[in-house]
Amino acid sequence: MRARMLAVCLELFNEHSFSSVTIAQIALALGMNEGHLHYYFQTKQQIVLALFDDFERGAMAAASHGLDAPDRPGRYVDYLQNWFSLMCASGCTNVATADCAYLSSRASAIATGAR
C-alpha cells in the first residue's frame, strides 16, 4: 500500500508540482478518503521525505553495485543500468521509459563489445 501511495504521489508531484497538489487530490487519485491517507502520512512533507528516503536507498544500491568485485569488467555497465533504471523509476528525468531501456541495453552492448 505504501509503495503504491508513494508512486501515485510522485506521479502527481512530477505532473503538477508539489505545491499544487493537495492531500485531497492525492486521496482521490488513490481512491481512498483523506483520513486513510493521513494514517500513513500526516503531511505532504512526510510524503516527500519518504520519497527521498526511497530514492536515497535506490541511489546507494546503484552506486554500490559491483563494489565487491572491482576487477569485474561489467561493473560500470551494471552501475549505469541501475542508475538509468533508478532515474526513470523516480521520474527524475524527462527521458521516456522506452528510452531508458534502450540506454540500459546500449550500455550492456558496449560493455560486451557489440556496437
PDB file of C-alpha atoms in Angstrom:
ATOM      1  CA  MET A   1       0.000   0.000   0.000  1.00  0.00           C
ATOM      2  CA  ARG A   2       2.768   2.422   0.960  1.00  0.00           C
ATOM      3  CA  ALA A   3       4.660   1.816  -2.302  1.00  0.00           C
ATOM      4  CA  ARG A   4       1.515   2.475  -4.350  1.00  0.00           C
ATOM      5  CA  MET A   5       0.824   5.652  -2.381  1.00  0.00           C
ATOM      6  CA  LEU A   6       4.325   6.935  -2.991  1.00  0.00           C
ATOM      7  CA  ALA A   7       4.199   6.050  -6.682  1.00  0.00           C
ATOM      8  CA  VAL A   8       0.948   7.973  -7.122  1.00  0.00           C
ATOM      9  CA  CYS A   9       2.301  10.932  -5.145  1.00  0.00           C
ATOM     10  CA  LEU A  10       5.473  11.024  -7.207  1.00  0.00           C
ATOM     11  CA  GLU A  11       3.455  10.996 -10.401  1.00  0.00           C
ATOM     12  CA  LEU A  12       1.193  13.806  -9.168  1.00  0.00           C
ATOM     13  CA  PHE A  13       4.117  15.901  -7.906  1.00  0.00           C
ATOM     14  CA  ASN A  14       6.016  15.477 -11.164  1.00  0.00           C
ATOM     15  CA  GLU A  15       2.966  16.307 -13.232  1.00  0.00           C
ATOM     16  CA  HIS A  16       1.537  19.224 -11.220  1.00  0.00           C
ATOM     17  CA  SER A  17       4.304  20.261  -8.756  1.00  0.00           C
ATOM     18  CA  PHE A  18       4.463  19.619  -5.047  1.00  0.00           C
ATOM     19  CA  SER A  19       2.886  22.937  -4.065  1.00  0.00           C
ATOM     20  CA  SER A  20      -0.077  22.488  -6.424  1.00  0.00           C
ATOM     21  CA  VAL A  21      -1.127  19.024  -5.239  1.00  0.00           C
ATOM     22  CA  THR A  22      -3.385  18.779  -2.209  1.00  0.00           C
ATOM     23  CA  ILE A  23      -3.892  15.887   0.193  1.00  0.00           C
ATOM     24  CA  ALA A  24      -7.467  15.691  -1.125  1.00  0.00           C
ATOM     25  CA  GLN A  25      -6.173  15.239  -4.710  1.00  0.00           C
ATOM     26  CA  ILE A  26      -3.765  12.539  -3.581  1.00  0.00           C
ATOM     27  CA  ALA A  27      -6.527  10.693  -1.726  1.00  0.00           C
ATOM     28  CA  LEU A  28      -8.821  10.957  -4.750  1.00  0.00           C
ATOM     29  CA  ALA A  29      -6.112   9.616  -7.080  1.00  0.00           C
ATOM     30  CA  LEU A  30      -5.592   6.704  -4.689  1.00  0.00           C
ATOM     31  CA  GLY A  31      -9.325   6.042  -4.399  1.00  0.00           C
ATOM     32  CA  MET A  32      -9.377   6.493  -0.636  1.00  0.00           C
ATOM     33  CA  ASN A  33     -10.555   9.076   1.838  1.00  0.00           C
ATOM     34  CA  GLU A  34      -8.189  11.637   3.315  1.00  0.00           C
ATOM     35  CA  GLY A  35      -8.344  10.052   6.772  1.00  0.00           C
ATOM     36  CA  HIS A  36      -6.964   6.795   5.419  1.00  0.00           C
ATOM     37  CA  LEU A  37      -4.123   8.659   3.719  1.00  0.00           C
ATOM     38  CA  HIS A  38      -3.415  10.561   6.957  1.00  0.00           C
ATOM     39  CA  TYR A  39      -2.999   7.232   8.725  1.00  0.00           C
ATOM     40  CA  TYR A  40       0.149   6.675   6.617  1.00  0.00           C
ATOM     41  CA  PHE A  41       1.293  10.271   6.056  1.00  0.00           C
ATOM     42  CA  GLN A  42       0.084  13.192   8.168  1.00  0.00           C
ATOM     43  CA  THR A  43       1.541  15.846   5.843  1.00  0.00           C
ATOM     44  CA  LYS A  44       2.797  16.243   2.286  1.00  0.00           C
ATOM     45  CA  GLN A  45       6.230  16.906   3.757  1.00  0.00           C
ATOM     46  CA  GLN A  46       6.225  13.384   5.215  1.00  0.00           C
ATOM     47  CA  ILE A  47       5.407  12.035   1.766  1.00  0.00           C
ATOM     48  CA  VAL A  48       8.336  13.924   0.239  1.00  0.00           C
ATOM     49  CA  LEU A  49      10.680  12.688   2.961  1.00  0.00           C
ATOM     50  CA  ALA A  50       9.555   9.114   2.262  1.00  0.00           C
ATOM     51  CA  LEU A  51      10.143   9.665  -1.469  1.00  0.00           C
ATOM     52  CA  PHE A  52      13.645  10.988  -0.758  1.00  0.00           C
ATOM     53  CA  ASP A  53      14.362   8.047   1.554  1.00  0.00           C
ATOM     54  CA  ASP A  54      13.336   5.593  -1.166  1.00  0.00           C
ATOM     55  CA  PHE A  55      15.397   7.464  -3.756  1.00  0.00           C
ATOM     56  CA  GLU A  56      18.422   7.534  -1.460  1.00  0.00           C
ATOM     57  CA  ARG A  57      18.201   3.773  -0.869  1.00  0.00           C
ATOM     58  CA  GLY A  58      17.991   3.193  -4.622  1.00  0.00           C
ATOM     59  CA  ALA A  59      20.889   5.546  -5.321  1.00  0.00           C
ATOM     60  CA  MET A  60      23.076   3.867  -2.716  1.00  0.00           C
ATOM     61  CA  ALA A  61      22.233   0.440  -4.115  1.00  0.00           C
ATOM     62  CA  ALA A  62      23.032   1.599  -7.659  1.00  0.00           C
ATOM     63  CA  ALA A  63      26.291   3.225  -6.573  1.00  0.00           C
ATOM     64  CA  SER A  64      27.494   0.261  -4.556  1.00  0.00           C
ATOM     65  CA  HIS A  65      26.523  -2.454  -7.047  1.00  0.00           C
ATOM     66  CA  GLY A  66      29.637  -4.320  -8.066  1.00  0.00           C
ATOM     67  CA  LEU A  67      31.935  -2.762  -5.490  1.00  0.00           C
ATOM     68  CA  ASP A  68      32.552  -6.207  -4.078  1.00  0.00           C
ATOM     69  CA  ALA A  69      34.193  -7.205  -7.378  1.00  0.00           C
ATOM     70  CA  PRO A  70      36.243  -4.181  -8.509  1.00  0.00           C
ATOM     71  CA  ASP A  71      38.110  -6.131 -11.191  1.00  0.00           C
ATOM     72  CA  ARG A  72      34.940  -7.341 -12.913  1.00  0.00           C
ATOM     73  CA  PRO A  73      34.783  -5.610 -16.329  1.00  0.00           C
ATOM     74  CA  GLY A  74      30.995  -5.222 -16.392  1.00  0.00           C
ATOM     75  CA  ARG A  75      30.615  -3.496 -13.048  1.00  0.00           C
ATOM     76  CA  TYR A  76      30.449   0.013 -14.570  1.00  0.00           C
ATOM     77  CA  VAL A  77      27.792  -1.179 -17.001  1.00  0.00           C
ATOM     78  CA  ASP A  78      25.847  -2.638 -14.072  1.00  0.00           C
ATOM     79  CA  TYR A  79      26.130   0.721 -12.331  1.00  0.00           C
ATOM     80  CA  LEU A  80      24.842   2.591 -15.406  1.00  0.00           C
ATOM     81  CA  GLN A  81      21.960   0.178 -15.889  1.00  0.00           C
ATOM     82  CA  ASN A  82      20.939   0.526 -12.262  1.00  0.00           C
ATOM     83  CA  TRP A  83      21.303   4.299 -12.402  1.00  0.00           C
ATOM     84  CA  PHE A  84      19.176   4.614 -15.571  1.00  0.00           C
ATOM     85  CA  SER A  85      16.539   2.376 -14.003  1.00  0.00           C
ATOM     86  CA  LEU A  86      16.511   4.424 -10.808  1.00  0.00           C
ATOM     87  CA  MET A  87      16.260   7.748 -12.634  1.00  0.00           C
ATOM     88  CA  CYS A  88      13.428   6.539 -14.828  1.00  0.00           C
ATOM     89  CA  ALA A  89      11.517   4.905 -11.980  1.00  0.00           C
ATOM     90  CA  SER A  90      11.891   8.025  -9.844  1.00  0.00           C
ATOM     91  CA  GLY A  91      10.643  10.373 -12.510  1.00  0.00           C
ATOM     92  CA  CYS A  92      13.900  12.300 -12.250  1.00  0.00           C
ATOM     93  CA  THR A  93      14.291  12.553 -15.976  1.00  0.00           C
ATOM     94  CA  ASN A  94      12.243  13.552 -18.971  1.00  0.00           C
ATOM     95  CA  VAL A  95      13.555  10.518 -20.801  1.00  0.00           C
ATOM     96  CA  ALA A  96      10.789   8.100 -21.745  1.00  0.00           C
ATOM     97  CA  THR A  97      10.792   4.653 -20.168  1.00  0.00           C
ATOM     98  CA  ALA A  98      11.462   3.056 -23.555  1.00  0.00           C
ATOM     99  CA  ASP A  99      14.491   5.320 -23.945  1.00  0.00           C
ATOM    100  CA  CYS A 100      15.736   4.276 -20.505  1.00  0.00           C
ATOM    101  CA  ALA A 101      15.518   0.631 -21.540  1.00  0.00           C
ATOM    102  CA  TYR A 102      17.390   1.473 -24.754  1.00  0.00           C
ATOM    103  CA  LEU A 103      20.152   3.331 -22.875  1.00  0.00           C
ATOM    104  CA  SER A 104      20.496   0.428 -20.483  1.00  0.00           C
ATOM    105  CA  SER A 105      20.719  -2.096 -23.323  1.00  0.00           C
ATOM    106  CA  ARG A 106      23.254   0.075 -25.188  1.00  0.00           C
ATOM    107  CA  ALA A 107      25.460   0.250 -22.103  1.00  0.00           C
ATOM    108  CA  SER A 108      25.356  -3.531 -21.926  1.00  0.00           C
ATOM    109  CA  ALA A 109      26.118  -3.914 -25.641  1.00  0.00           C
ATOM    110  CA  ILE A 110      29.086  -1.546 -25.423  1.00  0.00           C
ATOM    111  CA  ALA A 111      30.472  -3.477 -22.473  1.00  0.00           C
ATOM    112  CA  THR A 112      30.313  -6.735 -24.398  1.00  0.00           C
ATOM    113  CA  GLY A 113      31.931  -5.214 -27.467  1.00  0.00           C
ATOM    114  CA  ALA A 114      28.795  -5.086 -29.645  1.00  0.00           C
ATOM    115  CA  ARG A 115      28.205  -1.819 -31.436  1.00  0.00           C
TER     116      ARG A 115
END
